[in-house]
Short mmCIF file of C-alpha atoms in Angstrom, two decimals:
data_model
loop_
_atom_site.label_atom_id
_atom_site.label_comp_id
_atom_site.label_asym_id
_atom_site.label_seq_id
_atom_site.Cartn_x
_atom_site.Cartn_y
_atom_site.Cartn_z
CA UNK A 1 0.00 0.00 0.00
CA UNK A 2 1.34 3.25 -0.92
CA UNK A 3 1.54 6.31 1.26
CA UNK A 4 -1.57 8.01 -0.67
CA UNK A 5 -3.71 5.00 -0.33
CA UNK A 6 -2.87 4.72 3.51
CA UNK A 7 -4.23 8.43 3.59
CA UNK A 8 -7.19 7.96 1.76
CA UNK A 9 -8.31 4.69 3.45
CA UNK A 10 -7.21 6.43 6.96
CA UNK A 11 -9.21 9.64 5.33
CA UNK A 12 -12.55 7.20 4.85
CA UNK A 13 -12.18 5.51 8.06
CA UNK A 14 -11.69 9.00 10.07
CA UNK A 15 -14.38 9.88 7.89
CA UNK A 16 -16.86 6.81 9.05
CA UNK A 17 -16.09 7.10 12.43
CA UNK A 18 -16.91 10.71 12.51
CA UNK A 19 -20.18 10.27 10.43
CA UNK A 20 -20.92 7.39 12.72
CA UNK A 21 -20.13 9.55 15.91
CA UNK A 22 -23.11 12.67 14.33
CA UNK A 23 -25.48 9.81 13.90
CA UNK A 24 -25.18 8.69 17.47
CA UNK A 25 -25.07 12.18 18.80
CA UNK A 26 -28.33 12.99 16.96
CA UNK A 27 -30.01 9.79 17.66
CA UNK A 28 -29.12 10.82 21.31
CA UNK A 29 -30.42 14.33 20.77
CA UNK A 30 -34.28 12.52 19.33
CA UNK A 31 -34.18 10.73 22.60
CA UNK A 32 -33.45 13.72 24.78
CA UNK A 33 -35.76 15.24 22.85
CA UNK A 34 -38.78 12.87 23.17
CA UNK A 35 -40.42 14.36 26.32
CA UNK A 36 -42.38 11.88 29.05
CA UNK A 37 -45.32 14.26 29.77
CA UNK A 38 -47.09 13.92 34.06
CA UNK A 39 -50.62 13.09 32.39
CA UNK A 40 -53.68 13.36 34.82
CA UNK A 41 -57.59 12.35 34.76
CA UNK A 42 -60.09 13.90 36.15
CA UNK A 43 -63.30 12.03 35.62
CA UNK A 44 -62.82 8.50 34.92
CA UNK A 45 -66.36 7.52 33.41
CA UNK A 46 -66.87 6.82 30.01
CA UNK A 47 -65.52 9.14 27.49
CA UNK A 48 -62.47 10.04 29.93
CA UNK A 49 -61.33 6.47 29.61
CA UNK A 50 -61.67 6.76 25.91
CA UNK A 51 -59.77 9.51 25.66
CA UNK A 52 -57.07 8.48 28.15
CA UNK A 53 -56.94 5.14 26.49
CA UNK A 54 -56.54 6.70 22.75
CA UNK A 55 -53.96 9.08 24.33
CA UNK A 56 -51.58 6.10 25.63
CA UNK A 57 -52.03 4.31 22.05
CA UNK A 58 -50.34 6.98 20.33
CA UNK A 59 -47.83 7.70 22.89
CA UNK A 60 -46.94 4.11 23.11
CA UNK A 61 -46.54 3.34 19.87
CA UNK A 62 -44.27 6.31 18.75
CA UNK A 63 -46.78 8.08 16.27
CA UNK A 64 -47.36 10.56 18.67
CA UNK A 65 -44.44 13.36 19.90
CA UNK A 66 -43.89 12.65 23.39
CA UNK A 67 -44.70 9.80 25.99
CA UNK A 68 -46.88 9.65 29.14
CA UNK A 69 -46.84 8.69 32.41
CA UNK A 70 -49.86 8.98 33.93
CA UNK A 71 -49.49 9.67 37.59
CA UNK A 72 -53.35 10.50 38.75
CA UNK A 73 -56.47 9.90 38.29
CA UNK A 74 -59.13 11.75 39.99
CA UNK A 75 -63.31 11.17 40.27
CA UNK A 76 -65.79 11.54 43.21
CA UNK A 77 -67.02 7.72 42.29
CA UNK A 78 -64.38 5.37 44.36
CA UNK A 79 -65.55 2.32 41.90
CA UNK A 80 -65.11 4.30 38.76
CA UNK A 81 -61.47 5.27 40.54
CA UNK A 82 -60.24 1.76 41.20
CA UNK A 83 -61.09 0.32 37.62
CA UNK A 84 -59.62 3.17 36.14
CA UNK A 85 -56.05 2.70 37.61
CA UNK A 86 -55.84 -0.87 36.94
CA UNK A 87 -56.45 -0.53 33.73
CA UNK A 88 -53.64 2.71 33.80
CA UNK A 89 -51.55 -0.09 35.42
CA UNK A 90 -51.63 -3.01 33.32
CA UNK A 91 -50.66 -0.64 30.32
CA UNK A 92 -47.42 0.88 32.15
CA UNK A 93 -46.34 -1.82 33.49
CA UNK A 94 -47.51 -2.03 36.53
CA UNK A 95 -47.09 1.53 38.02
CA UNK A 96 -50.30 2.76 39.68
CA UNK A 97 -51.52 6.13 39.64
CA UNK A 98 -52.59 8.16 42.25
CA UNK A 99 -56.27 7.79 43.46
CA UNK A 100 -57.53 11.19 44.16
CA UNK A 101 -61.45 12.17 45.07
CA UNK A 102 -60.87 15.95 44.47
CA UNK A 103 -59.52 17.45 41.78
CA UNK A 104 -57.56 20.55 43.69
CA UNK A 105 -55.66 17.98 45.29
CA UNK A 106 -54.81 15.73 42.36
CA UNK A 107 -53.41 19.12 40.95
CA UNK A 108 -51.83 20.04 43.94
CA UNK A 109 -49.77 16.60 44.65
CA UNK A 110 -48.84 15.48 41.09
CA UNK A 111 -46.64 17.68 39.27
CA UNK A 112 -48.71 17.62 35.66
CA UNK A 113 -47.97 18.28 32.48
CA UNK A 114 -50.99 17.33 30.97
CA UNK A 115 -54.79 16.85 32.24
CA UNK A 116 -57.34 15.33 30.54
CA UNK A 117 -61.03 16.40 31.77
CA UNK A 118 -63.89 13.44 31.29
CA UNK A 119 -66.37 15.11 34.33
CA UNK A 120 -69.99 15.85 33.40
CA UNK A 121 -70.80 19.21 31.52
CA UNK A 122 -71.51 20.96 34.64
CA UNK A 123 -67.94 20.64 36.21
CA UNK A 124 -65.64 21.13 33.46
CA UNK A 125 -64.99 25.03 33.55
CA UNK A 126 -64.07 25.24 37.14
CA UNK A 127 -61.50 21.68 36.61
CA UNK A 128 -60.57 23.38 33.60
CA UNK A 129 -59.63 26.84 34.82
CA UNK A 130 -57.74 25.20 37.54
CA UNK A 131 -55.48 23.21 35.88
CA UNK A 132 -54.66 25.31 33.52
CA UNK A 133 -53.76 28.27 36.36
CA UNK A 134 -51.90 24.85 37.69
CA UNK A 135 -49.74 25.15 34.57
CA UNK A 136 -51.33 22.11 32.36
CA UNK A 137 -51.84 21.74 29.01
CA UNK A 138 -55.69 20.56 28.72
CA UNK A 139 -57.51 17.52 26.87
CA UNK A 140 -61.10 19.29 27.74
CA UNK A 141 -64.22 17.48 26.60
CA UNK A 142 -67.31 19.10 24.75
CA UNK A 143 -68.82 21.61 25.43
CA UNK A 144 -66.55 23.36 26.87
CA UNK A 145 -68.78 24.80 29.71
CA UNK A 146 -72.50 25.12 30.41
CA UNK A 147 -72.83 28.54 29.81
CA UNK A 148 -71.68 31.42 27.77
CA UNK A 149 -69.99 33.03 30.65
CA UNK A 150 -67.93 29.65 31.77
CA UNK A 151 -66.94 29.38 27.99
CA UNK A 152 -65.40 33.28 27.93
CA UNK A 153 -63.48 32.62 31.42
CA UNK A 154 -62.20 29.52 29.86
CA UNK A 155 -60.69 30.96 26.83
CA UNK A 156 -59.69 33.83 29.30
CA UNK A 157 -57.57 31.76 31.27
CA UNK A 158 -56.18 29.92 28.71
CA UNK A 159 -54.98 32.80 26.78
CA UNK A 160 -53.35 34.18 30.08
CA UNK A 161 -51.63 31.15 30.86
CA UNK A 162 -50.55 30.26 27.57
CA UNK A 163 -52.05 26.40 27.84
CA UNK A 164 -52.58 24.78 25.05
CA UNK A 165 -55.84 23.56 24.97
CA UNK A 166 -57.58 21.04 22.64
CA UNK A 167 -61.33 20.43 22.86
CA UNK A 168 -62.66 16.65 22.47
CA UNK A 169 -64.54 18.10 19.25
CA UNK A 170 -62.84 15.45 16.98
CA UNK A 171 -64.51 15.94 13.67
CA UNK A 172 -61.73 18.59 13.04
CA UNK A 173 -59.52 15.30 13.11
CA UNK A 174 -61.74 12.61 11.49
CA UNK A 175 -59.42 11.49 7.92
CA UNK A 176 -62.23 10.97 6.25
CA UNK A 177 -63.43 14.68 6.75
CA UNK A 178 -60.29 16.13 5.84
CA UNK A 179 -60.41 14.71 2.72
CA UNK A 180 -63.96 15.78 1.99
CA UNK A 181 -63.35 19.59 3.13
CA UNK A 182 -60.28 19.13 0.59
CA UNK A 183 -61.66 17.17 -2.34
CA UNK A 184 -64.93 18.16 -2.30
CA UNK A 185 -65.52 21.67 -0.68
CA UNK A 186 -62.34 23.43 -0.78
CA UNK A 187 -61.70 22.42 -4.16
CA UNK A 188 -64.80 23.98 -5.36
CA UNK A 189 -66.60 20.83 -6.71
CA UNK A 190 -69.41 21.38 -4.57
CA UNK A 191 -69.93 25.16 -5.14
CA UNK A 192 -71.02 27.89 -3.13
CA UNK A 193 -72.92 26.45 -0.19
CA UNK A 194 -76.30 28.02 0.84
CA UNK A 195 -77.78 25.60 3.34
CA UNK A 196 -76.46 23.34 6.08
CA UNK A 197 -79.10 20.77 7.61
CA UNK A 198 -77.09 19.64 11.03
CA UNK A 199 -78.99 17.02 13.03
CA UNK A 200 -79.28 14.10 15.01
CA UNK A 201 -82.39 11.36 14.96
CA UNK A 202 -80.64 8.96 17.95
CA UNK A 203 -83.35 7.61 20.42
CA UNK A 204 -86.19 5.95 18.70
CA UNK A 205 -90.03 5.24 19.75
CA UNK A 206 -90.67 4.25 23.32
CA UNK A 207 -91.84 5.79 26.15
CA UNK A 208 -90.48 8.51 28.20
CA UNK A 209 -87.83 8.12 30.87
CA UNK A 210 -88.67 7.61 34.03
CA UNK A 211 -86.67 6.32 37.32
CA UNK A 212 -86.93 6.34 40.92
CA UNK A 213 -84.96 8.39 43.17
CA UNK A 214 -82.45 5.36 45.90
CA UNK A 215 -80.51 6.29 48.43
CA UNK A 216 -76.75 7.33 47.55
CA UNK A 217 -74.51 3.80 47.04
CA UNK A 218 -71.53 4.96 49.83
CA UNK A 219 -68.96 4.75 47.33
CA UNK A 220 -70.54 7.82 45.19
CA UNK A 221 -69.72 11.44 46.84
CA UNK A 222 -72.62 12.82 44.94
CA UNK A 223 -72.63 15.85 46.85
CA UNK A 224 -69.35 16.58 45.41
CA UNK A 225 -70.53 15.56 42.41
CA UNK A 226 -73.57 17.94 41.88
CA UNK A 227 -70.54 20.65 42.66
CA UNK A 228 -72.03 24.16 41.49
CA UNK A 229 -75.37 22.73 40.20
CA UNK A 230 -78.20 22.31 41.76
CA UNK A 231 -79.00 18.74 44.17
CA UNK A 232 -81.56 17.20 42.53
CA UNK A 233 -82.49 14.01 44.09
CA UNK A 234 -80.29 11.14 43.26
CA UNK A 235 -81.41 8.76 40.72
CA UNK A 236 -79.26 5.84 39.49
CA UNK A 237 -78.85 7.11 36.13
CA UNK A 238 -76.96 10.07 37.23
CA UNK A 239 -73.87 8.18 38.64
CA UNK A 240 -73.45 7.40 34.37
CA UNK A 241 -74.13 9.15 31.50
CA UNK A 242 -77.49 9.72 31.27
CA UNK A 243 -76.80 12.75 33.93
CA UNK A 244 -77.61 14.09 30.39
CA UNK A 245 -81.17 14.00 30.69
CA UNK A 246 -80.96 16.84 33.05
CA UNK A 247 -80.67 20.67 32.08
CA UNK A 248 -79.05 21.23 35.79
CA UNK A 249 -76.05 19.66 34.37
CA UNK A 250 -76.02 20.08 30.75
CA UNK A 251 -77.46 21.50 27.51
CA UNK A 252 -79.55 18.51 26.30
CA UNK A 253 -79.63 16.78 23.20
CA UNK A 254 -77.93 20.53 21.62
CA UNK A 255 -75.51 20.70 24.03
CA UNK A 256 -74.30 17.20 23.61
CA UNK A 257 -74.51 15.86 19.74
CA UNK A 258 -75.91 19.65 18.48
CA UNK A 259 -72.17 20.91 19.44
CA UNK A 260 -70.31 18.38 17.47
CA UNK A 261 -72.00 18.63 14.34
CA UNK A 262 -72.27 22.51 14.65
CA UNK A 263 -69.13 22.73 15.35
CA UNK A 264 -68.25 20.56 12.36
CA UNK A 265 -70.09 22.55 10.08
CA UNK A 266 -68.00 25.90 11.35
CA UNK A 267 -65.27 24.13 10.23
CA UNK A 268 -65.95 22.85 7.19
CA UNK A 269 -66.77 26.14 5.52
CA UNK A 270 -64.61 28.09 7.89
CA UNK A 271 -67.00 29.93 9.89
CA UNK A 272 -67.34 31.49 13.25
CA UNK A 273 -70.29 33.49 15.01
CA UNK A 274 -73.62 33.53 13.09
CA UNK A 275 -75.37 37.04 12.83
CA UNK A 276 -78.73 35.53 14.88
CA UNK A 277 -79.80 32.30 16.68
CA UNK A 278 -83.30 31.73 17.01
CA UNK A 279 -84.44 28.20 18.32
CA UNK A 280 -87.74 26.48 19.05
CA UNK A 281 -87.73 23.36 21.41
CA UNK A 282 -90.10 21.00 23.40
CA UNK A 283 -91.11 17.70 24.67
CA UNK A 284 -94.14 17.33 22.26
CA UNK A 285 -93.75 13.01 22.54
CA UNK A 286 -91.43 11.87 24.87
CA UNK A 287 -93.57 13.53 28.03
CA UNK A 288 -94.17 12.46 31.42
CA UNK A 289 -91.24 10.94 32.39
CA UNK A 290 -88.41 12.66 35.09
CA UNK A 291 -86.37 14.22 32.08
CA UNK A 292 -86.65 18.00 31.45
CA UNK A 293 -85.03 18.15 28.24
CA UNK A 294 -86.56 18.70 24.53
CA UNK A 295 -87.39 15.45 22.76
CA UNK A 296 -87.38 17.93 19.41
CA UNK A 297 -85.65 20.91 18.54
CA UNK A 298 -84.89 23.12 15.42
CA UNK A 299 -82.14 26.02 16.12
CA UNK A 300 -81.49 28.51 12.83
CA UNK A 301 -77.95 29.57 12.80
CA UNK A 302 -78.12 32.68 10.44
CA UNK A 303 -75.32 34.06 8.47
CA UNK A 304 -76.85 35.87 6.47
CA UNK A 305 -75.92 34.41 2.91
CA UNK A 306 -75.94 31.14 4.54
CA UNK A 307 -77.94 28.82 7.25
CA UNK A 308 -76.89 26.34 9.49
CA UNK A 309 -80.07 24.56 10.72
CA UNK A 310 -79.89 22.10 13.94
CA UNK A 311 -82.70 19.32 13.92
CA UNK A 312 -82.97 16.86 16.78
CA UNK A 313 -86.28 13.95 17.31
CA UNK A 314 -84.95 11.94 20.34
CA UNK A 315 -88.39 9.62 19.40
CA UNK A 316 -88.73 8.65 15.71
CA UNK A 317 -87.27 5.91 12.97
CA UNK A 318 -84.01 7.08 11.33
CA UNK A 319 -84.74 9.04 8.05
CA UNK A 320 -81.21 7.97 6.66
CA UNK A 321 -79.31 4.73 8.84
CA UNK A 322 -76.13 5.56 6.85
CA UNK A 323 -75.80 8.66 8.62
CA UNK A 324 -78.22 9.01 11.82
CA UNK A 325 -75.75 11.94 13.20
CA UNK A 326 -74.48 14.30 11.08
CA UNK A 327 -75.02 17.05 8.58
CA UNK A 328 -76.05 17.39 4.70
CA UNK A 329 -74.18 20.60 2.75
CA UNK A 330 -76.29 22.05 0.46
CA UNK A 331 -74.25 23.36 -2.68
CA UNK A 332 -74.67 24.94 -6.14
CA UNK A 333 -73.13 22.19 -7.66
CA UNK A 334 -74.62 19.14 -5.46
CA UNK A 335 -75.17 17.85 -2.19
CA UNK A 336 -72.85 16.26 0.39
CA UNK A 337 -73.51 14.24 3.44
CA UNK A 338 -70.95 14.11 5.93
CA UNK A 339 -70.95 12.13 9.43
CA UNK A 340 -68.93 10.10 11.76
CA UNK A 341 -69.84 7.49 9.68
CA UNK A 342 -68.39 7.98 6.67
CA UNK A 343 -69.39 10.57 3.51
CA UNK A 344 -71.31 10.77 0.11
CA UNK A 345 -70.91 13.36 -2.44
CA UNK A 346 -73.70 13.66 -5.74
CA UNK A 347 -73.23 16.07 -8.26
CA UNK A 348 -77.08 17.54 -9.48
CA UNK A 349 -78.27 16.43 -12.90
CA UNK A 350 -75.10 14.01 -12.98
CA UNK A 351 -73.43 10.95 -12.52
CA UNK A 352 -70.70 11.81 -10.64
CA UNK A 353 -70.58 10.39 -7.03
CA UNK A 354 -68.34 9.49 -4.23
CA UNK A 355 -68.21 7.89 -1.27
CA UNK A 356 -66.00 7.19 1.73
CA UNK A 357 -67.02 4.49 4.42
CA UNK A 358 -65.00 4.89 8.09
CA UNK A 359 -62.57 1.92 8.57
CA UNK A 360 -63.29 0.37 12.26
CA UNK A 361 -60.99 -2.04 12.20
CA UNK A 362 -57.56 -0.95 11.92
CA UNK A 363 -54.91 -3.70 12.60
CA UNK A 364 -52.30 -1.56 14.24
CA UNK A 365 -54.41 -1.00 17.30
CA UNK A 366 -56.24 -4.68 17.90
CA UNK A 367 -56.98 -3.57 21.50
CA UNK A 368 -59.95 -1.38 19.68
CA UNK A 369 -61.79 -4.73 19.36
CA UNK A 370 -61.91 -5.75 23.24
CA UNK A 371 -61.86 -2.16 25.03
CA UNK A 372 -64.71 -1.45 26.84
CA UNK A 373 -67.01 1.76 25.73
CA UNK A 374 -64.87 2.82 22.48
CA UNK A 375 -67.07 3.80 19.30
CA UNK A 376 -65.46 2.45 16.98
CA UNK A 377 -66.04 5.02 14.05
CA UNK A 378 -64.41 7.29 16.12
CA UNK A 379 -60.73 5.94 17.28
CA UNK A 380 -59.17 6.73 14.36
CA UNK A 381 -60.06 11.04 14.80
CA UNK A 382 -59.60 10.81 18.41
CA UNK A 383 -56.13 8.87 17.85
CA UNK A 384 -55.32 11.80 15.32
CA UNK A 385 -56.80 14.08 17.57
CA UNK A 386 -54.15 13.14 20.65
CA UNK A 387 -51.34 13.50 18.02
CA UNK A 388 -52.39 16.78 17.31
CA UNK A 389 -52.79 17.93 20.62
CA UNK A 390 -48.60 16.39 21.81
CA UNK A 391 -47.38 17.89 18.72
CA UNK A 392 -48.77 21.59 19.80
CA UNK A 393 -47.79 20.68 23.41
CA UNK A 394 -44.01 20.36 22.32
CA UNK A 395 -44.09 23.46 19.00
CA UNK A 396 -46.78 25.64 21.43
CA UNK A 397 -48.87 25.87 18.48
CA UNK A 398 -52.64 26.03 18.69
CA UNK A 399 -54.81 22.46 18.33
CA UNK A 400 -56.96 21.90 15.38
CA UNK A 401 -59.85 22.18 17.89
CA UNK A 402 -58.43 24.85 19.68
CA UNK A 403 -60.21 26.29 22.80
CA UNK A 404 -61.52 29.51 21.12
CA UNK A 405 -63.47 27.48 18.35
CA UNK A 406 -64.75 25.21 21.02
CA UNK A 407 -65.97 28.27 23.01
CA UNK A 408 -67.58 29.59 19.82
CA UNK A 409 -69.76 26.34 19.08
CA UNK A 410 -70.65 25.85 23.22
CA UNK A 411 -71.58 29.24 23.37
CA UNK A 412 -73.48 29.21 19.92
CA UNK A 413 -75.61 25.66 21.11
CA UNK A 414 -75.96 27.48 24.85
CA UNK A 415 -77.78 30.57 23.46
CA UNK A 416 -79.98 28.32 21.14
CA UNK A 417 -81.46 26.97 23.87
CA UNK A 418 -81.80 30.46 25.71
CA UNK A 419 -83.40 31.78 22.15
CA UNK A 420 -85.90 28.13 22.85
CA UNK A 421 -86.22 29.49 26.24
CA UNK A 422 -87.62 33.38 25.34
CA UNK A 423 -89.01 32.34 22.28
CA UNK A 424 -87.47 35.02 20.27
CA UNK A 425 -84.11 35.23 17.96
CA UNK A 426 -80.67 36.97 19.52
CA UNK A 427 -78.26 38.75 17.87
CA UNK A 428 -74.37 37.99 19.31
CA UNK A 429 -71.76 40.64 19.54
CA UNK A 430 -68.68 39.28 19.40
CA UNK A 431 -66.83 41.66 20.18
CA UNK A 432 -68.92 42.79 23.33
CA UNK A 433 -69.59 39.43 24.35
CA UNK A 434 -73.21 39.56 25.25
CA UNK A 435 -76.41 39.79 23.34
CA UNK A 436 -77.25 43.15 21.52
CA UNK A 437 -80.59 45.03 23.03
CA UNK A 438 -81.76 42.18 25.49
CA UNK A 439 -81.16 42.52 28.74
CA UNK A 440 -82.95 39.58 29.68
CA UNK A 441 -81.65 37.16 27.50
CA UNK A 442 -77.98 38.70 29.01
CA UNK A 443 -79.47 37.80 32.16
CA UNK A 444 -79.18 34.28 31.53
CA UNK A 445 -75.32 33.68 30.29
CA UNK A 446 -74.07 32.64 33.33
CA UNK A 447 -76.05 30.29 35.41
CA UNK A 448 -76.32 30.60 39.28
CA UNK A 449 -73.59 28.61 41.26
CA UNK A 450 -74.48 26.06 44.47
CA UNK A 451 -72.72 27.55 47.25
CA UNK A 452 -70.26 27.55 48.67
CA UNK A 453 -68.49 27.12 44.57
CA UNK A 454 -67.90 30.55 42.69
CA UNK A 455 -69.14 31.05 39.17
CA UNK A 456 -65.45 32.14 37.04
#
């Protein structure tokens, strides 16, 4: 070997070992960088599992930006509690959370990055507002609050704090509606839209509900539980989710599937307030029974070149089974039907269609077959959702369903059912925050707190 070919092969070899040195140093610098966020729940019924669940998939598996530990879990139902952190257990292996029964303490003890908020309507401003002035980045559940004055304090803290804050309003993630706002709205095909029928038909015929109040089971605080709303007396139902039946600690059948697919619509065709709201509601089948919510509603949502109508019969047959929750976009150039379930899109006086069915069975994530309360048509937008929500955690971006849109489709739902309420249409000011000329109707955006809990 001859003195230049010693260099160069000592040149190649420096060269390798140097190249291979940078690739260690930045695999070292991904790992650094690959944050374990302090996750908490508060509220371990059904959709907080879900959530919680969907948020370890996606950590786990590496398709999200970060990893978890979840430290604490938090609900006034001791039952709920202990099921929830075995199942936290058994997928970190084996280390517990915390068992907390009240949520200033969980925040208190634990150190989190991250909370994720699964309580009933009625709760989630005040846990919300106090984790985030804890320093958390929130996972909040629709709708954001119960009334219009919880949502603005919400958003208000948020924006002090700096939290990022992403709002379990998951069509904004669904794949299947991303491509149809791209392919079939954005790209013009379906034309200028001038009606948008929003609804839901869930329920059926059958009589109207009706329980009987028990005593309290001792492992259910549901003093705590009833928090700032009224005590109503304790019926079975509300230690699950039908707590929905109840006004006192929601927003009915609007506040609870009207949100999503109002909110859905928003995005879609990239709006925000409408101009008025006016909303007619009753129980006009479903009556008699210990509910006080509307069995049927219609809420107008006027924008002036466009509507945005809301339709819910908690009582009658399915008009469509393909999509029994969801909304149909009325364009110039045809008609598209969009819901969790999938999509369809007809051009008028033509051929042309297409249609996109949800997957549900997705073989990277076999667990979605066996988990307990999961719908299915929905893990793969709340999986996206999660990744969407770590990724603004570490860039401090804002979420696809950021906390300002989800105030804007709460508080939009919220004064539908005030409109329902007066029985006479409101015009929002944004800007002002309140309703223009009605002092009444103003009267009624924030809703009277149990003592001894504060209204924000």
């Amino acid at each position: 070997m001859n003195r230049r070919d010693f260099i160069r092969l000592g040149g190649l070899s420096a060269a390798s070992a140097a190249a291979s040195g940078a690739v260690n140093v930045l695999e070292s610098r991904a790992q650094e960088a690959r944050r374990t966020l302090r996750v908490g729940l508060i509220g371990a019924g059904w959709y907080g599992n879900v959530d919680l669940y969907h948020l370890t998939q996606v950590c786990q598996d590496g398709t999200a930006a970060c990893d978890i530990d979840v430290v604490a879990i938090c609900d006034v139902d001791r039952d709920s509690l202990e099921k929830t952190a075995k199942k936290v257990a058994a997928r970190q292996n084996g280390r517990e959370p915390r068992q907390f029964s009240d949520y200033r303490e969980a925040l208190k003890e634990s150190n989190l990055d991250v909370v994720l908020i699964g309580t009933p309507d009625h709760w989630h401003a005040l846990v919300a507002i106090a984790a985030i002035e804890a320093g958390c980045d929130v996972y909040l559940q629709k709708p954001i609050g119960v009334d219009v004055r919880e949502c603005q304090a919400i958003l208000a803290a948020a924006r002090a704090k700096g939290a990022v804050v992403q709002i379990g309003l998951q069509r904004r993630s669904a794949p299947h509606l991303i491509e149809a706002k791209r392919e079939i709205i954005d790209s013009g095909r379906l034309g200028r839209v001038g009606q948008v029928d929003i609804y839901s038909y869930y329920g059926g015929p059958g009589p109207a509900f009706n329980q009987e109040p028990t005593e309290v089971p001792e492992a259910f605080d549901f003093d705590f539980w009833c928090g700032p709303a009224p005590k109503l007396p304790y019926y079975p139902c509300l230690r699950r989710g039908t707590w929905r039946r109840f006004m006192e600690y929601g927003n009915g059948t609007l506040g609870d599937m009207g949100v999503h697919m109002f909110d859905m619509a928003r995005w879609l065709l990239d709006l925000r307030y409408p101009r008025r709201i006016f909303s007619v509601a009753g129980q006009y089948v479903k009556r008699g029974g210990i509910s006080n919510c509307s069995d049927t509603q219609t809420v107008v949502f006027d924008y002036g070149d466009l509507e945005v109508v809301w339709n819910h019969r908690t009582w009658s047959e399915l008009p469509d089974p393909r999509h029994p929750w969801g909304g149909y976009f009325y364009g110039e150039n045809g008609l598209l039907k969009a819901s969790v379930f999938g999509y369809d899109f007809r051009r008028y006086h033509s051929k042309e269609t297409q249609s996109v069915d949800v997957a549900v069975d997705n073989p990277a994530y076999p667990g979605d077959k066996t988990e307990e309360g999961l719908e299915r048509q929905c893990c793969e937008s709340i999986r996206e959702h999660m990744r969407d929500f770590v990724a603004r955690i570490v860039d401090r971006g804002r979420p696809r369903s950021d906390v300002e849109e989800g105030a804007i489709s709460t508080i939009c739902c919220v004064l539908g059912n005030i409109s329902a309420k007066l029985g006479r249409a409101l015009e929002w000011d944004e800007e002002a925050g309140r309703v223009r000329n009605d002092d009444e109707a103003n009267a009624l955006l924030a809703r009277e707190y149990r003592a001894p809990w504060i209204h924000p």
